[in-house]
mmCIF file of C-alpha atoms in Angstrom:
data_model
loop_
_atom_site.group_PDB
_atom_site.id
_atom_site.type_symbol
_atom_site.label_atom_id
_atom_site.label_comp_id
_atom_site.label_asym_id
_atom_site.label_seq_id
_atom_site.Cartn_x
_atom_site.Cartn_y
_atom_site.Cartn_z
ATOM 1 C CA MET A 1 77.914 105.847 125.698
ATOM 2 C CA ARG A 2 78.511 104.226 122.356
ATOM 3 C CA SER A 3 75.547 104.498 119.979
ATOM 4 C CA GLU A 4 73.558 101.471 118.846
ATOM 5 C CA PRO A 5 74.271 102.027 115.099
ATOM 6 C CA LEU A 6 78.006 101.685 115.756
ATOM 7 C CA ARG A 7 77.686 98.341 117.520
ATOM 8 C CA SER A 8 77.147 96.537 114.225
ATOM 9 C CA ARG A 9 80.108 98.242 112.511
ATOM 10 C CA THR A 10 83.669 96.966 112.213
ATOM 11 C CA GLY A 11 85.479 99.771 110.375
ATOM 12 C CA ARG A 12 85.200 97.886 107.101
ATOM 13 C CA GLY A 13 86.370 99.952 104.148
ATOM 14 C CA VAL A 14 88.336 102.353 106.359
ATOM 15 C CA SER A 15 92.136 102.434 106.075
ATOM 16 C CA ILE A 16 94.118 103.559 109.114
ATOM 17 C CA ALA A 17 97.808 104.414 109.310
ATOM 18 C CA VAL A 18 99.378 103.765 112.703
ATOM 19 C CA ILE A 19 102.473 105.949 112.971
ATOM 20 C CA ASP A 20 104.406 104.588 115.925
ATOM 21 C CA SER A 21 107.081 102.033 116.888
ATOM 22 C CA GLY A 22 106.012 99.279 114.501
ATOM 23 C CA ALA A 23 103.997 96.164 115.286
ATOM 24 C CA HIS A 24 104.466 92.503 116.146
ATOM 25 C CA PRO A 25 102.398 90.830 113.395
ATOM 26 C CA ASN A 26 102.125 87.565 115.342
ATOM 27 C CA HIS A 27 100.932 89.172 118.564
ATOM 28 C CA PRO A 28 97.659 87.515 119.682
ATOM 29 C CA HIS A 29 95.926 90.890 120.045
ATOM 30 C CA LEU A 30 96.667 91.942 116.459
ATOM 31 C CA GLY A 31 94.683 91.187 113.339
ATOM 32 C CA LEU A 32 95.953 91.362 109.791
ATOM 33 C CA LEU A 33 98.177 94.271 108.804
ATOM 34 C CA ALA A 34 97.851 95.580 105.250
ATOM 35 C CA ASP A 35 101.444 96.745 104.817
ATOM 36 C CA GLY A 36 104.030 98.981 106.385
ATOM 37 C CA VAL A 37 107.257 100.909 106.176
ATOM 38 C CA ALA A 38 109.987 102.016 108.575
ATOM 39 C CA PHE A 39 111.474 105.508 108.418
ATOM 40 C CA THR A 40 115.019 105.839 109.771
ATOM 41 C CA PRO A 41 116.431 109.007 111.366
ATOM 42 C CA ASP A 42 118.759 109.500 108.383
ATOM 43 C CA GLY A 43 115.854 109.604 105.940
ATOM 44 C CA ARG A 44 116.001 106.053 104.582
ATOM 45 C CA LYS A 45 113.058 103.658 104.332
ATOM 46 C CA HIS A 46 112.979 99.894 104.835
ATOM 47 C CA ASP A 47 110.455 97.167 105.601
ATOM 48 C CA ASP A 48 111.532 96.048 109.094
ATOM 49 C CA LEU A 49 108.474 96.767 111.242
ATOM 50 C CA THR A 50 109.820 94.964 114.328
ATOM 51 C CA ASP A 51 108.462 96.697 117.415
ATOM 52 C CA ARG A 52 111.272 96.820 119.971
ATOM 53 C CA LEU A 53 109.291 99.015 122.357
ATOM 54 C CA GLY A 54 105.830 97.429 122.398
ATOM 55 C CA HIS A 55 104.106 100.790 122.171
ATOM 56 C CA GLY A 56 102.999 100.551 118.549
ATOM 57 C CA THR A 57 101.756 96.996 119.027
ATOM 58 C CA ALA A 58 99.612 98.021 122.006
ATOM 59 C CA VAL A 59 98.267 101.067 120.152
ATOM 60 C CA THR A 60 97.397 98.964 117.092
ATOM 61 C CA ALA A 61 95.700 96.374 119.307
ATOM 62 C CA ALA A 62 93.517 99.061 120.895
ATOM 63 C CA ILE A 63 92.454 100.297 117.454
ATOM 64 C CA GLN A 64 91.792 96.835 116.023
ATOM 65 C CA GLU A 65 89.825 95.825 119.116
ATOM 66 C CA LYS A 66 87.265 98.483 118.204
ATOM 67 C CA ALA A 67 87.547 98.398 114.407
ATOM 68 C CA PRO A 68 88.583 94.840 113.463
ATOM 69 C CA GLY A 69 87.417 95.316 109.881
ATOM 70 C CA ALA A 70 89.625 98.324 109.159
ATOM 71 C CA ARG A 71 92.774 98.012 107.038
ATOM 72 C CA VAL A 72 95.796 98.945 109.128
ATOM 73 C CA HIS A 73 98.993 100.303 107.565
ATOM 74 C CA VAL A 74 102.007 100.561 109.874
ATOM 75 C CA ALA A 75 104.562 103.365 109.701
ATOM 76 C CA ARG A 76 107.460 102.819 112.082
ATOM 77 C CA VAL A 77 109.075 106.066 113.232
ATOM 78 C CA PHE A 78 110.285 105.002 116.708
ATOM 79 C CA HIS A 79 113.170 102.553 116.913
ATOM 80 C CA ASP A 80 115.097 102.208 120.170
ATOM 81 C CA GLU A 81 113.232 104.942 122.051
ATOM 82 C CA LEU A 82 109.961 106.858 121.825
ATOM 83 C CA ALA A 83 111.564 109.782 120.046
ATOM 84 C CA THR A 84 111.783 110.890 116.433
ATOM 85 C CA SER A 85 112.082 114.070 114.372
ATOM 86 C CA ALA A 86 109.358 116.324 113.005
ATOM 87 C CA ARG A 87 110.621 115.672 109.482
ATOM 88 C CA THR A 88 110.302 111.928 109.960
ATOM 89 C CA LEU A 89 106.753 112.387 111.242
ATOM 90 C CA ALA A 90 105.929 114.562 108.241
ATOM 91 C CA LYS A 91 107.231 111.863 105.888
ATOM 92 C CA ALA A 92 105.109 109.259 107.650
ATOM 93 C CA ILE A 93 102.003 111.450 107.414
ATOM 94 C CA ASP A 94 102.683 111.956 103.702
ATOM 95 C CA TRP A 95 103.051 108.185 103.301
ATOM 96 C CA ALA A 96 99.680 107.642 104.989
ATOM 97 C CA ALA A 97 98.052 110.110 102.610
ATOM 98 C CA GLU A 98 99.694 108.476 99.590
ATOM 99 C CA ARG A 99 98.324 105.123 100.788
ATOM 100 C CA GLY A 100 94.816 106.578 100.776
ATOM 101 C CA CYS A 101 94.351 106.171 104.513
ATOM 102 C CA ARG A 102 91.309 107.984 105.849
ATOM 103 C CA LEU A 103 92.749 108.156 109.358
ATOM 104 C CA ALA A 104 96.313 108.538 110.602
ATOM 105 C CA ASN A 105 96.778 107.634 114.268
ATOM 106 C CA LEU A 106 99.641 109.448 115.978
ATOM 107 C CA SER A 107 99.717 108.410 119.634
ATOM 108 C CA LEU A 108 102.422 110.962 120.267
ATOM 109 C CA GLY A 109 103.124 114.675 120.357
ATOM 110 C CA THR A 110 105.635 117.413 120.986
ATOM 111 C CA PRO A 111 105.136 120.726 122.818
ATOM 112 C CA ARG A 112 107.832 122.412 120.712
ATOM 113 C CA ARG A 113 106.070 125.066 118.663
ATOM 114 C CA SER A 114 109.128 125.379 116.415
ATOM 115 C CA ARG A 115 108.082 122.044 114.885
ATOM 116 C CA MET A 116 104.924 123.674 113.527
ATOM 117 C CA GLU A 117 106.632 124.815 110.315
ATOM 118 C CA VAL A 118 107.222 121.171 109.376
ATOM 119 C CA LEU A 119 104.116 119.513 110.820
ATOM 120 C CA GLN A 120 101.427 122.012 109.825
ATOM 121 C CA PRO A 121 102.050 121.613 106.067
ATOM 122 C CA ALA A 122 102.044 117.821 106.491
ATOM 123 C CA VAL A 123 98.656 117.922 108.236
ATOM 124 C CA GLU A 124 97.335 120.202 105.492
ATOM 125 C CA ARG A 125 98.637 117.936 102.721
ATOM 126 C CA ALA A 126 97.007 114.977 104.411
ATOM 127 C CA ALA A 127 93.693 116.802 104.759
ATOM 128 C CA ARG A 128 93.689 117.683 101.061
ATOM 129 C CA ALA A 129 94.257 114.004 100.269
ATOM 130 C CA GLY A 130 91.387 112.941 102.538
ATOM 131 C CA THR A 131 93.516 111.724 105.461
ATOM 132 C CA LEU A 132 92.542 112.933 108.930
ATOM 133 C CA VAL A 133 95.372 113.120 111.475
ATOM 134 C CA ILE A 134 94.240 112.065 114.963
ATOM 135 C CA ALA A 135 96.736 112.854 117.718
ATOM 136 C CA ALA A 136 97.135 114.027 121.303
ATOM 137 C CA TYR A 137 95.766 117.533 121.838
ATOM 138 C CA SER A 138 97.542 118.106 125.140
ATOM 139 C CA HIS A 139 99.681 116.267 127.662
ATOM 140 C CA GLU A 140 100.202 117.310 131.275
ATOM 141 C CA GLY A 141 98.781 120.738 130.513
ATOM 142 C CA GLU A 142 100.901 121.457 127.430
ATOM 143 C CA LEU A 143 99.494 121.697 123.917
ATOM 144 C CA GLN A 144 100.929 119.058 121.610
ATOM 145 C CA LEU A 145 101.787 118.993 117.919
ATOM 146 C CA PRO A 146 100.392 117.826 115.609
ATOM 147 C CA GLY A 147 97.168 117.199 117.570
ATOM 148 C CA SER A 148 96.506 120.860 118.373
ATOM 149 C CA LEU A 149 97.120 122.055 114.807
ATOM 150 C CA PRO A 150 94.286 123.258 112.559
ATOM 151 C CA GLY A 151 93.061 120.362 110.459
ATOM 152 C CA ALA A 152 94.044 117.681 112.985
ATOM 153 C CA LEU A 153 91.582 116.055 115.360
ATOM 154 C CA GLY A 154 92.927 116.417 118.880
ATOM 155 C CA VAL A 155 92.262 113.929 121.666
ATOM 156 C CA CYS A 156 92.224 114.503 125.424
ATOM 157 C CA LEU A 157 92.125 112.061 128.329
ATOM 158 C CA ASP A 158 88.988 111.169 130.264
ATOM 159 C CA TRP A 159 89.725 108.337 132.669
ATOM 160 C CA ASP A 160 86.026 107.981 133.541
ATOM 161 C CA LEU A 161 84.952 107.023 130.020
ATOM 162 C CA PRO A 162 84.605 103.360 129.026
ATOM 163 C CA ARG A 163 87.202 102.247 126.490
ATOM 164 C CA HIS A 164 84.584 101.833 123.763
ATOM 165 C CA SER A 165 83.190 105.366 124.078
ATOM 166 C CA VAL A 166 84.185 108.907 123.239
ATOM 167 C CA ARG A 167 82.696 112.271 124.019
ATOM 168 C CA ILE A 168 83.034 115.531 122.152
ATOM 169 C CA GLY A 169 84.075 118.552 124.171
ATOM 170 C CA ARG A 170 85.857 121.882 123.850
ATOM 171 C CA ARG A 171 89.373 122.937 124.718
ATOM 172 C CA ASP A 172 90.637 126.449 124.025
ATOM 173 C CA GLY A 173 87.558 127.101 121.891
ATOM 174 C CA ARG A 174 88.133 124.035 119.703
ATOM 175 C CA ARG A 175 86.165 120.816 119.541
ATOM 176 C CA VAL A 176 88.180 117.787 120.606
ATOM 177 C CA LEU A 177 87.512 114.154 121.404
ATOM 178 C CA TYR A 178 87.796 112.789 124.920
ATOM 179 C CA ALA A 179 88.566 109.100 125.356
ATOM 180 C CA SER A 180 89.768 106.593 127.931
ATOM 181 C CA GLY A 181 93.501 106.182 128.392
ATOM 182 C CA TYR A 182 93.356 102.445 129.040
ATOM 183 C CA PRO A 183 94.546 99.963 126.372
ATOM 184 C CA ARG A 184 93.160 96.554 125.521
ATOM 185 C CA PRO A 185 93.318 94.504 128.733
ATOM 186 C CA ILE A 186 95.903 91.797 129.333
ATOM 187 C CA PRO A 187 94.509 88.920 131.434
ATOM 188 C CA GLY A 188 95.967 88.955 134.922
ATOM 189 C CA VAL A 189 97.491 92.438 134.578
ATOM 190 C CA PRO A 190 95.745 95.309 136.432
ATOM 191 C CA PRO A 191 94.902 98.230 134.087
ATOM 192 C CA THR A 192 97.129 100.579 136.074
ATOM 193 C CA ARG A 193 100.117 98.235 135.615
ATOM 194 C CA ASN A 194 99.691 98.050 131.852
ATOM 195 C CA LEU A 195 100.730 100.763 129.401
ATOM 196 C CA ASN A 196 98.186 103.577 129.639
ATOM 197 C CA GLY A 197 97.703 107.294 129.093
ATOM 198 C CA ILE A 198 97.104 109.754 126.284
ATOM 199 C CA SER A 199 98.581 107.385 123.675
ATOM 200 C CA PHE A 200 95.693 105.010 124.230
ATOM 201 C CA ALA A 201 93.088 107.742 124.402
ATOM 202 C CA VAL A 202 94.186 108.597 120.847
ATOM 203 C CA ALA A 203 94.035 104.934 119.782
ATOM 204 C CA ASN A 204 90.608 104.400 121.337
ATOM 205 C CA ALA A 205 89.305 107.535 119.619
ATOM 206 C CA THR A 206 90.733 106.429 116.267
ATOM 207 C CA GLY A 207 89.050 103.040 116.518
ATOM 208 C CA ILE A 208 85.664 104.592 117.238
ATOM 209 C CA ALA A 209 86.134 107.198 114.494
ATOM 210 C CA ALA A 210 86.718 104.313 112.067
ATOM 211 C CA LEU A 211 83.340 102.855 113.042
ATOM 212 C CA ALA A 212 81.657 106.186 112.339
ATOM 213 C CA LEU A 213 83.342 106.407 108.927
ATOM 214 C CA ASP A 214 82.230 102.848 108.188
ATOM 215 C CA LEU A 215 78.627 103.861 108.871
ATOM 216 C CA LEU A 216 78.910 107.227 107.110
ATOM 217 C CA PRO A 217 81.467 106.714 104.317
ATOM 218 C CA GLN A 218 80.725 110.112 102.792
ATOM 219 C CA ALA A 219 82.228 111.864 105.843
ATOM 220 C CA HIS A 220 85.426 113.692 104.895
ATOM 221 C CA GLY A 221 87.910 115.555 107.070
ATOM 222 C CA ARG A 222 87.911 116.815 110.643
ATOM 223 C CA ALA A 223 84.574 118.633 110.608
ATOM 224 C CA ASP A 224 82.743 115.735 108.972
ATOM 225 C CA ALA A 225 84.284 113.191 111.334
ATOM 226 C CA LEU A 226 83.149 115.207 114.347
ATOM 227 C CA ALA A 227 79.717 115.689 112.809
ATOM 228 C CA ALA A 228 79.447 111.958 112.130
ATOM 229 C CA LEU A 229 80.338 111.099 115.707
ATOM 230 C CA GLU A 230 78.004 113.777 117.046
ATOM 231 C CA SER A 231 75.060 112.703 114.901
ATOM 232 C CA LEU A 232 75.441 109.116 116.049
ATOM 233 C CA ALA A 233 75.557 110.269 119.672
ATOM 234 C CA PRO A 234 78.455 108.105 120.859
ATOM 235 C CA VAL A 235 78.942 110.773 123.523
ATOM 236 C CA ARG A 236 77.905 111.372 127.069
#
């Protein structure tokens, strides 16, 4: 269950980059967005954060539901489909680190190990800058990048967990977070008919991690974030 000390926290003072399909700033489930950038497949940048897919908006809503006091920075890497390149992801991770974000939420992943040569250095650069990458550890039995890379905090699905809780477990000898795959509810829409899955397990975990960093601002990096969550016992 979620620990009592976290119930009074909002994520204040914690900056989070949401690397996804953008966000609808006027969506009723979204709070204020600090700023954002869009990365195009040809390497250009612009400021159109329009979310044509809805995925990034739902992910951001799940994070802000748990950490409404956090500053959210949006990096749009998906445009007309939920697909992008490893180099674009690396640029977005670098951008998050340059912004001073403590957490970078990547509700995505690729099983292609050939992408490691681009993504691993990006995760390492982010870690040196104080930005923790939180991403899917596995999906349908396959390890995912960047969530399974050293330095990243991987997230796995646990459908039995409440949306406001996480638990710490082990996969392949590594500590990972388990979280619910359900997003913020939409009135009148059954949870199974709404977007759901590993993307929202990552978002739910990021929101709760932001609360832990709010309470323990000295925590730094993957090991400290896990230790902070463990010490506060938001696990079951």
